[in-house]
Amino acid sequence: MSDSQLSPQFADRVERVEPSATIAVSNLASELKSQGKDVVDLSVGEPDFPTPENVVEAGKDALDAGHTTYTPSSGIPALREAIASKLRDDGIDADPGELIVTPGGKQALFETVQALIDDGDEVVLLDPAWVSYEAMVRIAGGDLTRVDTTPHDFQLEPALDALGEAVSDATQMLVVNSPSNPTGAVYSDAAMAGVRDLAVEHDITVVSDEIYGRVTYGTEQASLASFDGMSDRTVTINGFSKAYSMTGWRLGYLHAPEGVVDQAGKIHSHSVSCATNFVQHAGVEALQNTDAEVERMRDSFRERRDILVDILADVGVDVSLPDGAFYLMLPVDNDDQAWCEAALEESYVATVPGSAFNAPGYARISYAASEERLREAVDRLVSDGFL
Ligand code: PMP
Ligand code: GLU
């Protein structure tokens, strides 16, 4: 074999990014577990409940019924109709033709960014921002402008002035994720209206990632596409991983104006072809018959949030109270990367460094874990001197 075969010249687009930090920590935690270490894994954002039984049954029935072929590229009609109906419940004037069903919300985001962002296009992110937004934009060649909500308790409304200064007619895309990963913040209606005003004024496409939309504690999250003037400039992203505890099924979707769907559909048809057939049938069941189960899981996340915030307060650590999702930002040393590595290596507690979300000085905790494991994590961190 020649040297050139051993060291290929990789494409710039992959040289520009690192592997996903959330997935990397989770892989490391799994490796330690496989070596027999008792790791408390608060890294990856994954509900610790089984997928609701009726959804599993629907998946099995679909397999038995032979739903194992390709489907129409943008999804089976029954699922697109069920999604459109859910979006209409959220106040979005949705039509099944404006949807692409994808293997996970991540793929929906990827296709959206690929369809809209060229070399040098400006994309605005609200920090702290989920790790994959930056990577997706960089892969597409876009430039990032970042607006930090950290000084405002992770809320968007008090950061609207800064957002107004950051955007301009040159801005192509703004990504809004509420409830937010990694902060758990739920943006107010006034904040969303402020986003609308800026998007309309500067003709910006807004990507609204609503994957945690059903995981809120008291404050309902308004869908951006339901705001006046937003239906023809919003790409709504969602998925089944979080609300229905279906991470491994890989199912999500994007809803967008027809033109965006046509262009993103090209990326979709040339990459994944379609989402998995029998999984889409299970998705119909998830949308139509799981309300009680979704509520039960949400109540449980809320209970764990309250327990964790109390335990942390007991050891003298104050945190911003998240109103949604199942994440919490823990203030740690400035070198959050080193803190997280040491906490994993010495205490076997896995968290994700805030730097991965452009929030140095924090570690993200995913509290989708039992009360016992949450207590164990804090006990270890305190006794090993991390807190
Ligand atoms: N958006 C956000 C904010 C997320 O945290 C995730 C995490 N998985 C996704 C999108 C993608 O999720 P999935 O591909 O599992 O639907
Ligand atoms: N979104 C989850 C997280 O932030 C799952 C991993 C990933 O897709 O990044 O942990």
mmCIF file of C-alpha atoms in Angstrom, residues 70-300:
data_model
loop_
_atom_site.group_PDB
_atom_site.id
_atom_site.type_symbol
_atom_site.label_atom_id
_atom_site.label_comp_id
_atom_site.label_asym_id
_atom_site.label_seq_id
_atom_site.Cartn_x
_atom_site.Cartn_y
_atom_site.Cartn_z
ATOM 1 C CA TYR A 70 -38.846 1.504 0.874
ATOM 2 C CA THR A 71 -41.569 4.094 1.430
ATOM 3 C CA PRO A 72 -42.258 7.293 -0.498
ATOM 4 C CA SER A 73 -39.138 9.387 0.112
ATOM 5 C CA SER A 74 -40.846 11.969 2.291
ATOM 6 C CA GLY A 75 -42.722 9.402 4.382
ATOM 7 C CA ILE A 76 -45.841 7.243 4.454
ATOM 8 C CA PRO A 77 -49.067 9.240 3.938
ATOM 9 C CA ALA A 78 -50.540 8.102 7.300
ATOM 10 C CA LEU A 79 -47.584 9.497 9.243
ATOM 11 C CA ARG A 80 -47.413 12.723 7.262
ATOM 12 C CA GLU A 81 -51.135 13.241 7.882
ATOM 13 C CA ALA A 82 -50.693 12.512 11.625
ATOM 14 C CA ILE A 83 -47.768 14.951 11.859
ATOM 15 C CA ALA A 84 -49.656 17.650 9.944
ATOM 16 C CA SER A 85 -52.560 17.199 12.340
ATOM 17 C CA LYS A 86 -50.220 17.576 15.382
ATOM 18 C CA LEU A 87 -48.718 20.722 13.848
ATOM 19 C CA ARG A 88 -52.198 22.127 13.232
ATOM 20 C CA ASP A 89 -52.905 21.531 16.950
ATOM 21 C CA ASP A 90 -49.802 23.667 17.600
ATOM 22 C CA GLY A 91 -51.328 26.470 15.510
ATOM 23 C CA ILE A 92 -49.255 25.829 12.382
ATOM 24 C CA ASP A 93 -51.125 25.848 9.085
ATOM 25 C CA ALA A 94 -49.554 22.536 8.027
ATOM 26 C CA ASP A 95 -50.126 20.400 4.975
ATOM 27 C CA PRO A 96 -48.726 16.841 4.598
ATOM 28 C CA GLY A 97 -47.018 17.978 1.374
ATOM 29 C CA GLU A 98 -44.823 20.377 3.353
ATOM 30 C CA LEU A 99 -43.211 17.608 5.393
ATOM 31 C CA ILE A 100 -40.226 15.299 5.127
ATOM 32 C CA VAL A 101 -40.054 12.355 7.524
ATOM 33 C CA THR A 102 -36.431 11.639 8.411
ATOM 34 C CA PRO A 103 -34.382 9.099 10.380
ATOM 35 C CA GLY A 104 -34.181 11.377 13.448
ATOM 36 C CA GLY A 105 -34.480 15.113 13.953
ATOM 37 C CA LYS A 106 -30.738 15.357 13.392
ATOM 38 C CA GLN A 107 -31.100 14.313 9.766
ATOM 39 C CA ALA A 108 -33.937 16.836 9.334
ATOM 40 C CA LEU A 109 -31.633 19.593 10.583
ATOM 41 C CA PHE A 110 -28.774 18.383 8.420
ATOM 42 C CA GLU A 111 -30.927 18.414 5.281
ATOM 43 C CA THR A 112 -32.244 21.879 6.129
ATOM 44 C CA VAL A 113 -28.770 23.335 6.579
ATOM 45 C CA GLN A 114 -27.509 21.617 3.425
ATOM 46 C CA ALA A 115 -30.444 23.000 1.452
ATOM 47 C CA LEU A 116 -30.083 26.602 2.632
ATOM 48 C CA ILE A 117 -26.471 27.314 3.543
ATOM 49 C CA ASP A 118 -23.652 27.930 1.079
ATOM 50 C CA ASP A 119 -20.021 28.850 1.622
ATOM 51 C CA GLY A 120 -19.840 32.125 3.525
ATOM 52 C CA ASP A 121 -23.558 32.366 4.409
ATOM 53 C CA GLU A 122 -24.211 33.735 7.889
ATOM 54 C CA VAL A 123 -26.038 31.636 10.468
ATOM 55 C CA VAL A 124 -26.888 33.033 13.909
ATOM 56 C CA LEU A 125 -26.925 30.738 16.946
ATOM 57 C CA LEU A 126 -28.174 31.484 20.451
ATOM 58 C CA ASP A 127 -25.587 30.329 22.971
ATOM 59 C CA PRO A 128 -25.365 28.018 24.781
ATOM 60 C CA ALA A 129 -26.302 26.039 21.669
ATOM 61 C CA TRP A 130 -26.572 22.304 21.067
ATOM 62 C CA VAL A 131 -23.281 20.985 19.761
ATOM 63 C CA SER A 132 -24.426 19.784 16.330
ATOM 64 C CA TYR A 133 -25.761 23.115 15.033
ATOM 65 C CA GLU A 134 -22.271 24.547 14.727
ATOM 66 C CA ALA A 135 -20.912 21.378 13.134
ATOM 67 C CA MET A 136 -23.722 21.214 10.575
ATOM 68 C CA VAL A 137 -23.191 24.848 9.583
ATOM 69 C CA ARG A 138 -19.434 24.358 9.305
ATOM 70 C CA ILE A 139 -19.869 21.248 7.164
ATOM 71 C CA ALA A 140 -22.009 23.367 4.816
ATOM 72 C CA GLY A 141 -19.326 26.103 4.781
ATOM 73 C CA GLY A 142 -21.430 28.710 6.599
ATOM 74 C CA ASP A 143 -20.120 31.378 8.991
ATOM 75 C CA LEU A 144 -21.394 31.628 12.553
ATOM 76 C CA THR A 145 -22.490 34.660 14.520
ATOM 77 C CA ARG A 146 -23.274 33.892 18.155
ATOM 78 C CA VAL A 147 -25.474 35.646 20.677
ATOM 79 C CA ASP A 148 -24.937 34.664 24.305
ATOM 80 C CA THR A 149 -27.928 34.221 26.604
ATOM 81 C CA THR A 150 -25.732 33.088 29.530
ATOM 82 C CA PRO A 151 -25.665 36.505 31.248
ATOM 83 C CA HIS A 152 -29.485 36.539 31.102
ATOM 84 C CA ASP A 153 -30.069 33.310 32.986
ATOM 85 C CA PHE A 154 -30.191 31.589 29.561
ATOM 86 C CA GLN A 155 -33.358 33.491 28.605
ATOM 87 C CA LEU A 156 -33.842 35.001 25.156
ATOM 88 C CA GLU A 157 -36.133 37.936 25.929
ATOM 89 C CA PRO A 158 -33.444 40.003 27.709
ATOM 90 C CA ALA A 159 -30.993 39.079 24.927
ATOM 91 C CA LEU A 160 -33.233 40.415 22.128
ATOM 92 C CA ASP A 161 -31.295 43.690 21.885
ATOM 93 C CA ALA A 162 -28.067 41.766 21.401
ATOM 94 C CA LEU A 163 -29.801 39.564 18.833
ATOM 95 C CA GLY A 164 -31.046 42.686 17.037
ATOM 96 C CA GLU A 165 -27.473 43.945 16.834
ATOM 97 C CA ALA A 166 -26.175 40.613 15.609
ATOM 98 C CA VAL A 167 -28.588 40.060 12.713
ATOM 99 C CA SER A 168 -28.642 42.008 9.469
ATOM 100 C CA ASP A 169 -29.876 41.661 5.904
ATOM 101 C CA ALA A 170 -26.828 39.435 5.374
ATOM 102 C CA THR A 171 -28.125 36.859 7.857
ATOM 103 C CA GLN A 172 -29.413 33.791 6.073
ATOM 104 C CA MET A 173 -30.537 31.649 8.998
ATOM 105 C CA LEU A 174 -31.283 31.867 12.724
ATOM 106 C CA VAL A 175 -31.574 28.708 14.807
ATOM 107 C CA VAL A 176 -33.951 28.779 17.783
ATOM 108 C CA ASN A 177 -34.201 25.793 20.129
ATOM 109 C CA SER A 178 -36.785 26.066 22.857
ATOM 110 C CA PRO A 179 -36.965 24.238 25.211
ATOM 111 C CA SER A 180 -33.228 24.461 24.903
ATOM 112 C CA ASN A 181 -30.576 21.815 24.896
ATOM 113 C CA PRO A 182 -28.334 22.329 26.921
ATOM 114 C CA THR A 183 -29.965 24.896 29.271
ATOM 115 C CA GLY A 184 -33.570 23.700 29.588
ATOM 116 C CA ALA A 185 -34.723 27.311 29.090
ATOM 117 C CA VAL A 186 -38.164 27.828 27.575
ATOM 118 C CA TYR A 187 -38.347 31.120 25.689
ATOM 119 C CA SER A 188 -41.265 33.443 26.419
ATOM 120 C CA ASP A 189 -43.895 34.338 23.814
ATOM 121 C CA ALA A 190 -42.493 37.879 23.858
ATOM 122 C CA ALA A 191 -39.060 36.512 22.992
ATOM 123 C CA MET A 192 -40.550 34.523 20.118
ATOM 124 C CA ALA A 193 -42.422 37.615 18.899
ATOM 125 C CA GLY A 194 -39.097 39.483 19.007
ATOM 126 C CA VAL A 195 -37.536 36.763 16.841
ATOM 127 C CA ARG A 196 -40.455 37.102 14.430
ATOM 128 C CA ASP A 197 -39.979 40.869 14.144
ATOM 129 C CA LEU A 198 -36.279 40.532 13.382
ATOM 130 C CA ALA A 199 -36.799 37.636 10.952
ATOM 131 C CA VAL A 200 -39.426 39.567 8.997
ATOM 132 C CA GLU A 201 -37.409 42.808 9.016
ATOM 133 C CA HIS A 202 -34.251 41.138 7.700
ATOM 134 C CA ASP A 203 -35.848 38.358 5.646
ATOM 135 C CA ILE A 204 -34.247 35.543 7.660
ATOM 136 C CA THR A 205 -35.170 31.860 7.608
ATOM 137 C CA VAL A 206 -35.683 30.628 11.158
ATOM 138 C CA VAL A 207 -35.038 27.005 12.031
ATOM 139 C CA SER A 208 -37.181 26.210 15.052
ATOM 140 C CA ASP A 209 -35.984 23.021 16.723
ATOM 141 C CA GLU A 210 -38.948 21.932 18.838
ATOM 142 C CA ILE A 211 -37.740 18.445 19.737
ATOM 143 C CA TYR A 212 -38.306 19.104 23.473
ATOM 144 C CA GLY A 213 -41.637 20.864 22.827
ATOM 145 C CA ARG A 214 -43.649 18.303 24.783
ATOM 146 C CA VAL A 215 -41.209 18.288 27.703
ATOM 147 C CA THR A 216 -42.113 21.499 29.512
ATOM 148 C CA TYR A 217 -42.955 22.122 33.146
ATOM 149 C CA GLY A 218 -45.724 24.643 33.427
ATOM 150 C CA THR A 219 -44.801 26.972 30.578
ATOM 151 C CA GLU A 220 -46.144 25.864 27.208
ATOM 152 C CA GLN A 221 -43.851 26.562 24.296
ATOM 153 C CA ALA A 222 -45.383 28.431 21.360
ATOM 154 C CA SER A 223 -44.367 27.179 17.895
ATOM 155 C CA LEU A 224 -42.577 29.875 15.925
ATOM 156 C CA ALA A 225 -44.284 28.964 12.650
ATOM 157 C CA SER A 226 -47.643 29.814 14.272
ATOM 158 C CA PHE A 227 -46.667 33.481 14.679
ATOM 159 C CA ASP A 228 -47.970 35.991 12.109
ATOM 160 C CA GLY A 229 -45.557 36.323 9.228
ATOM 161 C CA MET A 230 -43.563 33.207 10.127
ATOM 162 C CA SER A 231 -45.247 30.380 8.210
ATOM 163 C CA ASP A 232 -43.330 31.081 5.000
ATOM 164 C CA ARG A 233 -39.954 31.563 6.674
ATOM 165 C CA THR A 234 -39.845 28.873 9.368
ATOM 166 C CA VAL A 235 -38.483 25.358 9.185
ATOM 167 C CA THR A 236 -39.928 23.425 12.126
ATOM 168 C CA ILE A 237 -37.831 20.489 13.274
ATOM 169 C CA ASN A 238 -39.111 17.745 15.517
ATOM 170 C CA GLY A 239 -38.520 14.118 16.365
ATOM 171 C CA PHE A 240 -39.769 11.166 18.359
ATOM 172 C CA SER A 241 -36.609 10.497 20.408
ATOM 173 C CA LYS A 242 -37.355 12.639 23.446
ATOM 174 C CA ALA A 243 -41.127 12.942 23.992
ATOM 175 C CA TYR A 244 -41.845 9.292 23.175
ATOM 176 C CA SER A 245 -38.564 7.786 24.374
ATOM 177 C CA MET A 246 -37.723 6.503 20.892
ATOM 178 C CA THR A 247 -34.051 7.481 20.526
ATOM 179 C CA GLY A 248 -32.944 4.243 18.872
ATOM 180 C CA TRP A 249 -35.846 4.074 16.454
ATOM 181 C CA ARG A 250 -34.455 7.114 14.592
ATOM 182 C CA LEU A 251 -37.524 9.081 13.545
ATOM 183 C CA GLY A 252 -38.027 12.808 13.046
ATOM 184 C CA TYR A 253 -39.265 15.336 10.520
ATOM 185 C CA LEU A 254 -39.052 18.795 9.103
ATOM 186 C CA HIS A 255 -41.958 21.024 8.161
ATOM 187 C CA ALA A 256 -41.165 23.905 5.836
ATOM 188 C CA PRO A 257 -42.479 26.007 2.972
ATOM 189 C CA GLU A 258 -42.790 23.956 -0.225
ATOM 190 C CA GLY A 259 -39.643 25.387 -1.846
ATOM 191 C CA VAL A 260 -37.465 24.367 1.093
ATOM 192 C CA VAL A 261 -39.065 20.915 1.153
ATOM 193 C CA ASP A 262 -38.311 20.483 -2.575
ATOM 194 C CA GLN A 263 -34.634 21.353 -2.082
ATOM 195 C CA ALA A 264 -34.121 19.473 1.209
ATOM 196 C CA GLY A 265 -35.958 16.549 -0.428
ATOM 197 C CA LYS A 266 -33.124 16.254 -2.950
ATOM 198 C CA ILE A 267 -30.587 15.786 -0.139
ATOM 199 C CA HIS A 268 -32.997 13.348 1.525
ATOM 200 C CA SER A 269 -33.581 11.224 -1.569
ATOM 201 C CA HIS A 270 -29.871 11.077 -2.413
ATOM 202 C CA SER A 271 -28.768 10.181 1.126
ATOM 203 C CA VAL A 272 -31.211 8.190 3.265
ATOM 204 C CA SER A 273 -33.933 7.594 0.594
ATOM 205 C CA CYS A 274 -36.608 7.385 3.296
ATOM 206 C CA ALA A 275 -37.043 6.728 7.006
ATOM 207 C CA THR A 276 -37.430 3.078 8.033
ATOM 208 C CA ASN A 277 -40.821 1.773 6.954
ATOM 209 C CA PHE A 278 -42.063 -0.093 10.066
ATOM 210 C CA VAL A 279 -40.676 2.662 12.310
ATOM 211 C CA GLN A 280 -42.893 5.166 10.531
ATOM 212 C CA HIS A 281 -45.936 3.006 11.361
ATOM 213 C CA ALA A 282 -44.900 3.027 15.017
ATOM 214 C CA GLY A 283 -44.605 6.815 14.723
ATOM 215 C CA VAL A 284 -48.302 7.092 13.818
ATOM 216 C CA GLU A 285 -49.182 5.240 17.022
ATOM 217 C CA ALA A 286 -46.836 7.457 19.043
ATOM 218 C CA LEU A 287 -48.523 10.609 17.776
ATOM 219 C CA GLN A 288 -52.045 9.342 18.223
ATOM 220 C CA ASN A 289 -52.142 7.171 21.341
ATOM 221 C CA THR A 290 -49.525 8.110 23.922
ATOM 222 C CA ASP A 291 -50.763 11.287 25.603
ATOM 223 C CA ALA A 292 -51.014 9.705 29.074
ATOM 224 C CA GLU A 293 -47.593 8.094 28.781
ATOM 225 C CA VAL A 294 -45.945 11.298 27.557
ATOM 226 C CA GLU A 295 -47.465 13.138 30.505
ATOM 227 C CA ARG A 296 -46.236 10.468 32.931
ATOM 228 C CA MET A 297 -42.670 10.745 31.625
ATOM 229 C CA ARG A 298 -42.818 14.533 31.727
ATOM 230 C CA ASP A 299 -44.037 14.487 35.343
ATOM 231 C CA SER A 300 -41.222 12.171 36.219
#
